[in-house]
Amino acid sequence: MPLIPEEPQIHEKAQGPRATPASGRTAPTPRPVPGPRPAAPPRPGRPGPARPAAPAQRASRDTAAKPAPSGPAAAAPARSAPQIQLIPATPDGALDAAEEAVDLLLDSGRTPGDVLVVTTGEPHPWATHELSFGDAAYWAQHDAGDDVFYADAAAVDRAASRAVVVVALNGDEAAAATVLPLARSRAGTLLIVCGDPQRVNSVLGAGV
């Protein structure tokens, strides 16, 4: 019987695009959130050692002075509104959230004198301690402008503007309607509010 030559076996190679690994993505930096945390070290002042200055001061928004327009119709430039950051927090956790926000600001390069912290409920312990030495001594530290300053709802209208204002809605819901607009007017570049988002939106407007 004649031999039939074996047909060569054809091995098909699967064709198609090769999978390429997806490029890595950098995870967004988490926003500070309230929660249990160890007791914060004492703020600069009489209770303990002063907080060291931040490594670098944030540059001013205006890098160069612009010549003022001439003529009778010349007007002062409008002040830009600060950016608003909302940190959801309960009244019990708002002060802790504000403390964490301040720590992050200083770690990122803000100088202590850039920051004003406002409370709507119980005053910050630093403010309570400093006020025990008298109103004049308390406001002298505010006027020096070289440290984080803490004010309650009744004092925010006397506080000067600072680059960053942090508001802790830690009580007295009615005070929020007055404090938040004042705090926004005092904030140069950034307003951080730690509290109930619905309450903040109802005062400052939706979309915050």
Coordinates of N, CA and C in Angstrom, one line a residue:
M1 N 0.9 -1.2 0.0 CA 0.0 0.0 0.0 C 0.9 1.2 0.0
P2 N 0.6 2.1 -0.9 CA 1.5 3.3 -1.0 C 1.4 4.2 0.3
L3 N 2.4 4.7 0.7 CA 2.4 5.6 1.9 C 2.0 7.0 1.5
I4 N 1.1 7.5 2.3 CA 0.6 8.8 2.1 C 1.4 9.8 3.0
P5 N 2.0 10.7 2.4 CA 2.9 11.6 3.2 C 2.0 12.4 4.2
E6 N 2.5 12.5 5.4 CA 1.7 13.3 6.4 C 1.7 14.8 6.0
E7 N 0.5 15.3 6.2 CA 0.4 16.7 6.0 C 1.1 17.5 7.1
P8 N 1.8 18.5 6.8 CA 2.4 19.3 7.8 C 1.3 20.0 8.7
Q9 N 1.5 19.9 10.0 CA 0.6 20.5 10.9 C 0.9 22.0 11.0
I10 N -0.2 22.8 10.9 CA 0.0 24.3 10.9 C -0.5 24.7 12.3
H11 N 0.4 25.3 13.0 CA 0.0 25.8 14.3 C -0.2 27.3 14.2
E12 N -1.5 27.6 14.3 CA -1.9 29.0 14.2 C -1.5 29.8 15.5
K13 N -0.9 30.9 15.3 CA -0.6 31.8 16.4 C -1.7 32.8 16.6
A14 N -2.2 32.9 17.8 CA -3.3 33.9 18.0 C -2.7 35.3 17.7
Q15 N -3.5 36.0 16.9 CA -3.1 37.4 16.6 C -4.0 38.3 17.3
G16 N -3.6 39.5 17.5 CA -4.4 40.5 18.1 C -3.5 41.5 18.9
P17 N -4.1 42.5 19.4 CA -3.3 43.5 20.2 C -2.9 42.9 21.5
R18 N -1.7 43.2 21.9 CA -1.2 42.7 23.1 C -1.6 43.6 24.3
A19 N -2.0 43.0 25.4 CA -2.4 43.9 26.5 C -1.2 44.6 27.1
T20 N -1.4 45.8 27.3 CA -0.4 46.7 27.9 C -0.8 47.1 29.3
P21 N 0.1 47.1 30.2 CA -0.3 47.5 31.5 C -0.7 48.9 31.6
A22 N -1.8 49.2 32.3 CA -2.3 50.5 32.5 C -1.2 51.4 33.2
S23 N -1.1 52.6 32.8 CA -0.2 53.5 33.5 C -0.7 53.7 34.9
G24 N 0.3 53.8 35.8 CA -0.1 54.0 37.2 C -0.7 55.4 37.4
R25 N -1.6 55.4 38.3 CA -2.3 56.7 38.6 C -1.9 57.1 40.1
T26 N -1.7 58.3 40.3 CA -1.5 58.8 41.6 C -2.8 59.0 42.4
A27 N -2.9 58.4 43.5 CA -4.1 58.5 44.3 C -4.3 59.9 44.8
P28 N -5.5 60.5 44.8 CA -5.6 61.8 45.3 C -5.4 61.9 46.8
T29 N -4.9 63.1 47.2 CA -4.6 63.3 48.6 C -5.9 63.3 49.4
P30 N -6.0 62.5 50.4 CA -7.3 62.5 51.2 C -7.5 63.8 51.9
R31 N -8.7 64.3 52.0 CA -9.0 65.5 52.8 C -9.1 65.1 54.2
P32 N -8.7 66.0 55.1 CA -8.8 65.6 56.5 C -10.2 65.4 56.9
V33 N -10.4 64.3 57.7 CA -11.8 64.0 58.2 C -11.7 63.9 59.7
P34 N -12.9 64.2 60.3 CA -12.9 64.1 61.8 C -12.8 62.7 62.2
G35 N -12.4 62.5 63.4 CA -12.4 61.1 64.0 C -11.5 61.1 65.2
P36 N -11.5 60.0 65.9 CA -10.7 59.9 67.1 C -9.2 60.2 66.8
R37 N -8.5 60.9 67.6 CA -7.1 61.2 67.4 C -6.5 61.5 68.8
P38 N -5.2 61.3 68.9 CA -4.6 61.6 70.2 C -4.7 63.1 70.5
A39 N -4.5 63.4 71.7 CA -4.6 64.8 72.1 C -3.5 65.6 71.4
A40 N -3.9 66.7 70.9 CA -3.0 67.6 70.1 C -2.0 68.2 71.1
P41 N -0.8 68.4 70.6 CA 0.2 69.1 71.5 C -0.3 70.6 71.7
P42 N 0.1 71.2 72.8 CA -0.3 72.5 73.1 C 0.1 73.5 72.0
R43 N -0.8 74.4 71.7 CA -0.4 75.5 70.7 C 0.6 76.4 71.3
P44 N 1.3 77.2 70.5 CA 2.3 78.1 71.0 C 1.6 79.1 72.0
G45 N 2.3 79.4 73.1 CA 1.8 80.3 74.1 C 2.3 79.9 75.4
R46 N 1.6 80.3 76.5 CA 2.1 80.0 77.8 C 2.0 78.5 78.2
P47 N 1.0 77.8 77.7 CA 0.9 76.4 78.1 C 2.0 75.5 77.8
G48 N 2.8 75.8 76.7 CA 3.9 74.9 76.4 C 4.8 75.6 75.4
P49 N 5.8 74.8 74.8 CA 6.8 75.4 73.9 C 6.1 75.9 72.6
A50 N 6.7 76.9 72.1 CA 6.1 77.4 70.8 C 6.3 76.5 69.7
R51 N 5.3 76.5 68.8 CA 5.4 75.6 67.6 C 6.5 76.2 66.7
P52 N 7.4 75.3 66.2 CA 8.4 75.8 65.3 C 7.8 76.4 64.0
A53 N 8.5 77.4 63.5 CA 8.0 78.0 62.3 C 8.0 77.0 61.1
A54 N 7.0 77.2 60.2 CA 7.0 76.3 59.0 C 8.2 76.5 58.2
P55 N 8.6 75.5 57.4 CA 9.8 75.6 56.6 C 9.9 76.7 55.6
A56 N 8.8 77.1 55.0 CA 8.9 78.1 54.0 C 7.6 78.9 54.0
Q57 N 7.6 80.1 53.8 CA 6.4 80.9 53.7 C 5.8 80.9 52.3
R58 N 4.5 80.8 52.3 CA 3.8 80.8 51.0 C 4.0 82.1 50.3
A59 N 4.4 82.1 49.1 CA 4.6 83.4 48.4 C 3.2 84.2 48.3
S60 N 3.3 85.5 48.2 CA 2.1 86.3 48.0 C 1.5 86.0 46.7
R61 N 0.1 86.2 46.7 CA -0.6 85.9 45.4 C -0.1 86.9 44.4
D62 N 0.1 88.2 44.8 CA 0.5 89.2 43.8 C 2.1 89.2 43.8
T63 N 2.7 88.7 42.7 CA 4.1 88.6 42.6 C 4.7 89.9 42.2
A64 N 4.0 90.8 41.6 CA 4.5 92.0 41.2 C 3.4 93.1 41.2
A65 N 3.8 94.3 41.7 CA 2.8 95.3 41.8 C 2.5 95.9 40.4
K66 N 1.2 96.1 40.2 CA 0.8 96.6 38.9 C 0.5 98.1 39.0
P67 N 0.9 98.9 38.0 CA 0.7 100.3 38.1 C -0.8 100.6 38.2
A68 N -1.2 101.6 39.0 CA -2.6 101.9 39.1 C -3.1 102.7 37.9
P69 N -4.3 102.4 37.4 CA -4.7 103.2 36.2 C -4.9 104.6 36.6
S70 N -4.7 105.5 35.6 CA -4.8 106.9 35.9 C -6.1 107.4 35.3
G71 N -6.5 108.6 35.8 CA -7.7 109.2 35.3 C -8.8 109.2 36.3
P72 N -9.8 110.0 36.1 CA -10.9 110.1 37.1 C -11.7 108.8 37.3
A73 N -11.7 108.0 36.2 CA -12.5 106.8 36.3 C -11.8 105.6 36.9
A74 N -10.6 105.8 37.4 CA -9.8 104.7 38.0 C -10.4 104.2 39.2
A75 N -10.5 102.9 39.4 CA -11.1 102.3 40.6 C -10.2 101.2 41.2
A76 N -10.3 100.9 42.4 CA -9.5 99.9 43.1 C -9.9 98.5 42.5
P77 N -9.0 97.6 42.3 CA -9.3 96.3 41.8 C -10.2 95.5 42.8
A78 N -11.1 94.7 42.3 CA -12.0 93.9 43.1 C -11.2 92.8 43.8
R79 N -11.5 92.6 45.0 CA -10.9 91.5 45.8 C -11.5 90.2 45.4
S80 N -10.6 89.2 45.0 CA -11.1 87.9 44.6 C -11.6 87.1 45.8
A81 N -12.7 86.3 45.6 CA -13.3 85.5 46.6 C -12.3 84.4 47.0
P82 N -12.3 84.0 48.3 CA -11.4 82.9 48.6 C -11.9 81.6 48.2
Q83 N -11.1 80.6 48.0 CA -11.5 79.2 47.8 C -12.1 78.7 49.0
I84 N -13.2 77.9 48.9 CA -13.9 77.3 50.1 C -13.7 75.8 50.1
Q85 N -13.2 75.3 51.2 CA -13.1 73.8 51.4 C -13.9 73.4 52.5
L86 N -14.8 72.4 52.3 CA -15.7 71.9 53.3 C -15.2 70.6 53.8
I87 N -15.1 70.4 55.2 CA -14.8 69.2 55.8 C -16.0 68.7 56.6
P88 N -16.7 67.7 56.2 CA -17.9 67.3 57.0 C -17.5 66.9 58.4
A89 N -18.2 67.4 59.3 CA -17.9 67.1 60.8 C -19.2 67.3 61.6
T90 N -19.3 66.5 62.7 CA -20.4 66.8 63.6 C -19.9 67.9 64.6
P91 N -20.8 68.5 65.3 CA -20.4 69.5 66.3 C -19.3 69.0 67.3
D92 N -19.4 67.7 67.7 CA -18.5 67.2 68.6 C -17.1 67.0 67.9
G93 N -17.1 66.7 66.6 CA -15.8 66.5 66.0 C -15.2 67.6 65.2
A94 N -16.0 68.8 65.2 CA -15.5 69.9 64.3 C -14.2 70.5 64.8
L95 N -14.0 70.6 66.1 CA -12.8 71.2 66.6 C -11.6 70.3 66.3
D96 N -11.7 69.0 66.4 CA -10.6 68.1 66.1 C -10.3 68.2 64.6
A97 N -11.4 68.3 63.7 CA -11.2 68.4 62.3 C -10.4 69.7 62.0
A98 N -10.8 70.8 62.7 CA -10.1 72.0 62.4 C -8.6 71.9 62.8
E99 N -8.3 71.2 64.0 CA -6.9 71.1 64.4 C -6.1 70.3 63.3
E100 N -6.7 69.3 62.8 CA -6.1 68.5 61.7 C -5.8 69.4 60.5
A101 N -6.8 70.2 60.2 CA -6.6 71.1 59.0 C -5.5 72.1 59.2
V102 N -5.4 72.6 60.5 CA -4.3 73.5 60.8 C -2.9 72.8 60.7
D103 N -2.8 71.6 61.2 CA -1.6 70.8 61.1 C -1.2 70.6 59.7
L104 N -2.1 70.3 58.8 CA -1.8 70.1 57.4 C -1.4 71.3 56.7
L105 N -2.0 72.5 57.1 CA -1.6 73.8 56.5 C -0.2 74.1 56.9
L106 N 0.2 73.9 58.1 CA 1.6 74.2 58.6 C 2.6 73.3 58.0
D107 N 2.2 72.0 57.9 CA 3.1 71.0 57.2 C 3.3 71.3 55.8
S108 N 2.3 71.9 55.1 CA 2.4 72.2 53.7 C 3.2 73.5 53.4
G109 N 3.6 74.2 54.5 CA 4.4 75.4 54.3 C 3.8 76.7 54.7
R110 N 2.5 76.7 55.1 CA 1.9 77.9 55.6 C 2.6 78.3 56.9
T111 N 2.8 79.6 57.1 CA 3.4 80.1 58.4 C 2.2 80.2 59.4
P112 N 2.5 80.1 60.7 CA 1.4 80.2 61.7 C 0.6 81.5 61.6
G113 N 1.3 82.6 61.3 CA 0.7 83.9 61.2 C -0.3 84.0 60.0
D114 N -0.3 83.0 59.1 CA -1.3 83.0 58.0 C -2.7 82.5 58.4
V115 N -2.8 81.9 59.6 CA -4.0 81.1 59.9 C -4.8 81.7 61.1
L116 N -6.1 81.9 60.9 CA -7.0 82.3 61.9 C -8.0 81.1 62.1
V117 N -8.3 80.7 63.3 CA -9.2 79.6 63.6 C -10.4 80.3 64.4
V118 N -11.6 80.0 63.9 CA -12.8 80.5 64.5 C -13.7 79.4 65.0
T119 N -14.2 79.5 66.2 CA -15.1 78.5 66.8 C -16.5 79.1 67.0
T120 N -17.6 78.4 66.7 CA -18.9 78.9 67.0 C -19.5 78.4 68.3
G121 N -18.9 77.4 68.9 CA -19.4 76.9 70.2 C -18.4 77.2 71.3
E122 N -17.9 76.2 72.0 CA -16.9 76.3 73.0 C -15.6 76.8 72.5
P123 N -15.0 77.9 73.1 CA -13.8 78.4 72.6 C -12.7 77.3 72.6
H124 N -11.7 77.5 71.8 CA -10.5 76.7 71.7 C -9.8 76.8 73.1
P125 N -9.2 75.7 73.6 CA -8.5 75.8 74.9 C -7.4 76.9 74.9
W126 N -6.7 77.1 73.8 CA -5.7 78.1 73.8 C -6.2 79.5 74.0
A127 N -7.4 79.8 73.4 CA -8.0 81.1 73.5 C -8.5 81.3 75.0
T128 N -9.0 80.2 75.6 CA -9.5 80.3 77.0 C -8.3 80.6 77.9
H129 N -7.2 79.9 77.7 CA -6.0 80.1 78.5 C -5.5 81.5 78.4
E130 N -5.3 82.0 77.1 CA -4.7 83.3 76.9 C -5.6 84.4 77.4
L131 N -7.0 84.3 77.3 CA -7.9 85.3 77.8 C -7.8 85.4 79.3
S132 N -7.4 84.3 80.0 CA -7.2 84.3 81.4 C -6.2 85.4 81.9
F133 N -5.3 85.8 81.0 CA -4.3 86.8 81.3 C -4.8 88.2 81.0
G134 N -6.0 88.3 80.5 CA -6.6 89.6 80.2 C -6.8 89.8 78.7
D135 N -7.8 90.6 78.4 CA -8.2 90.9 77.0 C -7.0 91.6 76.2
A136 N -6.3 92.5 76.9 CA -5.3 93.2 76.2 C -4.1 92.3 75.7
A137 N -3.7 91.4 76.6 CA -2.7 90.4 76.3 C -3.1 89.5 75.1
Y138 N -4.4 89.1 75.2 CA -4.9 88.2 74.1 C -4.8 88.9 72.8
W139 N -5.3 90.1 72.7 CA -5.3 90.8 71.4 C -4.0 91.3 71.0
A140 N -3.0 91.4 71.9 CA -1.7 91.8 71.5 C -1.0 90.7 70.7
Q141 N -1.4 89.4 71.1 CA -0.8 88.3 70.3 C -1.5 88.3 68.9
H142 N -2.7 88.7 68.8 CA -3.4 88.8 67.5 C -2.7 89.8 66.7
D143 N -2.4 91.0 67.2 CA -1.8 92.1 66.5 C -0.4 91.8 66.1
A144 N 0.3 90.9 66.9 CA 1.7 90.5 66.5 C 1.7 89.8 65.2
G145 N 0.7 89.0 64.9 CA 0.5 88.3 63.6 C 1.6 87.3 63.3
D146 N 2.2 86.7 64.4 CA 3.2 85.7 64.1 C 2.9 84.3 64.6
D147 N 1.6 84.1 64.9 CA 1.2 82.8 65.4 C -0.3 82.5 64.9
V148 N -0.6 81.2 65.0 CA -2.0 80.8 64.8 C -2.9 81.5 65.8
F149 N -4.0 82.2 65.4 CA -4.8 82.9 66.4 C -6.2 82.2 66.4
Y150 N -6.7 82.1 67.6 CA -8.0 81.4 67.9 C -9.0 82.4 68.4
A151 N -10.2 82.5 67.7 CA -11.2 83.5 68.2 C -12.5 82.8 68.2
D152 N -13.4 83.2 69.1 CA -14.8 82.7 69.1 C -15.7 83.5 68.2
A153 N -17.0 83.1 68.2 CA -17.9 83.8 67.3 C -18.0 85.3 67.6
A154 N -18.0 85.6 68.9 CA -18.1 87.0 69.3 C -16.9 87.9 68.9
A155 N -15.8 87.3 68.7 CA -14.6 88.1 68.4 C -14.2 88.1 67.0
V156 N -14.8 87.3 66.1 CA -14.3 87.2 64.7 C -14.5 88.6 64.0
D157 N -15.4 89.4 64.4 CA -15.6 90.7 63.7 C -14.5 91.6 64.0
R158 N -13.7 91.4 65.1 CA -12.6 92.2 65.5 C -11.3 91.7 64.9
A159 N -11.3 90.4 64.5 CA -10.1 89.8 64.0 C -9.7 90.4 62.6
A160 N -8.4 90.5 62.3 CA -8.0 91.0 61.0 C -8.0 89.9 60.0
S161 N -7.9 90.3 58.7 CA -7.9 89.3 57.7 C -6.6 88.5 57.7
R162 N -6.7 87.2 57.4 CA -5.5 86.4 57.3 C -5.7 85.5 56.0
A163 N -4.5 85.0 55.5 CA -4.6 84.2 54.3 C -5.6 83.1 54.3
V164 N -5.6 82.4 55.5 CA -6.5 81.2 55.6 C -7.3 81.3 56.9
V165 N -8.6 81.1 56.8 CA -9.5 81.1 57.9 C -10.1 79.7 58.1
V166 N -10.0 79.1 59.2 CA -10.6 77.8 59.5 C -11.7 78.0 60.5
V167 N -12.9 77.5 60.1 CA -14.1 77.7 61.0 C -14.5 76.3 61.5
A168 N -14.6 76.1 62.8 CA -15.1 74.9 63.4 C -16.5 75.2 63.9
L169 N -17.5 74.5 63.3 CA -18.9 74.7 63.7 C -19.2 73.7 64.8
N170 N -18.7 74.0 66.0 CA -18.7 73.1 67.1 C -19.8 73.4 68.1
G171 N -20.9 74.1 67.6 CA -22.0 74.4 68.5 C -22.7 75.7 68.1
D172 N -23.8 76.0 68.7 CA -24.5 77.2 68.4 C -24.8 77.4 66.9
E173 N -25.7 76.6 66.4 CA -26.0 76.6 65.0 C -26.5 77.9 64.5
A174 N -27.2 78.7 65.4 CA -27.6 80.0 64.9 C -26.4 80.9 64.6
A175 N -25.3 80.7 65.3 CA -24.1 81.6 65.1 C -23.5 81.4 63.7
A176 N -23.7 80.2 63.1 CA -23.1 80.0 61.8 C -23.6 81.0 60.7
A177 N -24.8 81.4 60.8 CA -25.3 82.3 59.8 C -24.6 83.7 59.8
T178 N -24.1 84.0 61.0 CA -23.3 85.3 61.1 C -21.8 85.1 61.0
V179 N -21.3 84.0 61.5 CA -19.9 83.7 61.5 C -19.3 83.4 60.1
L180 N -20.1 82.6 59.4 CA -19.5 82.1 58.1 C -19.3 83.3 57.1
P181 N -20.3 84.2 56.9 CA -20.0 85.3 56.0 C -18.9 86.2 56.5
L182 N -18.8 86.4 57.8 CA -17.6 87.2 58.4 C -16.3 86.5 58.1
A183 N -16.3 85.2 58.3 CA -15.1 84.4 58.1 C -14.6 84.4 56.7
R184 N -15.6 84.4 55.8 CA -15.3 84.4 54.3 C -14.7 85.8 54.0
S185 N -15.2 86.8 54.6 CA -14.7 88.2 54.3 C -13.3 88.4 54.9
R186 N -12.9 87.6 55.9 CA -11.6 87.7 56.5 C -10.5 86.8 55.8
A187 N -11.0 85.8 55.0 CA -10.1 84.9 54.4 C -9.5 85.5 53.1
G188 N -8.2 85.5 53.0 CA -7.5 86.0 51.8 C -7.6 85.1 50.7
T189 N -7.2 83.8 50.9 CA -7.1 82.9 49.8 C -7.9 81.6 50.0
L190 N -8.1 81.2 51.3 CA -8.8 79.9 51.5 C -9.6 80.0 52.8
L191 N -10.8 79.5 52.7 CA -11.7 79.3 53.8 C -12.0 77.9 54.0
I192 N -11.7 77.3 55.2 CA -12.0 75.9 55.5 C -13.1 75.8 56.5
V193 N -14.1 75.1 56.2 CA -15.2 75.0 57.2 C -15.4 73.6 57.6
C194 N -15.4 73.3 58.9 CA -15.5 72.0 59.5 C -16.9 71.9 60.1
G195 N -17.9 71.2 59.5 CA -19.2 71.2 60.0 C -20.2 70.4 59.1
D196 N -21.4 70.6 59.4 CA -22.5 70.0 58.6 C -22.6 70.6 57.2
P197 N -22.4 69.8 56.1 CA -22.4 70.3 54.8 C -23.7 71.1 54.4
Q198 N -24.9 70.5 54.9 CA -26.1 71.2 54.6 C -26.2 72.5 55.2
R199 N -25.8 72.6 56.4 CA -25.8 73.9 57.1 C -24.9 74.9 56.4
V200 N -23.7 74.5 56.0 CA -22.8 75.4 55.4 C -23.3 75.8 54.0
N201 N -23.9 74.9 53.2 CA -24.5 75.3 52.0 C -25.6 76.2 52.1
S202 N -26.4 76.1 53.2 CA -27.6 77.0 53.4 C -27.1 78.4 53.7
V203 N -26.0 78.5 54.2 CA -25.5 79.9 54.6 C -24.6 80.5 53.4
L204 N -23.7 79.7 52.9 CA -22.8 80.2 51.9 C -23.2 80.0 50.5
G205 N -24.3 79.2 50.3 CA -24.8 78.9 49.0 C -24.5 77.5 48.5
A206 N -25.3 76.9 47.7 CA -25.1 75.6 47.2 C -23.9 75.5 46.3
G207 N -23.3 74.3 46.3 CA -22.1 74.1 45.4 C -20.8 74.4 46.1
V208 N -20.9 74.7 47.4 CA -19.6 74.9 48.2 C -18.9 73.5 48.3

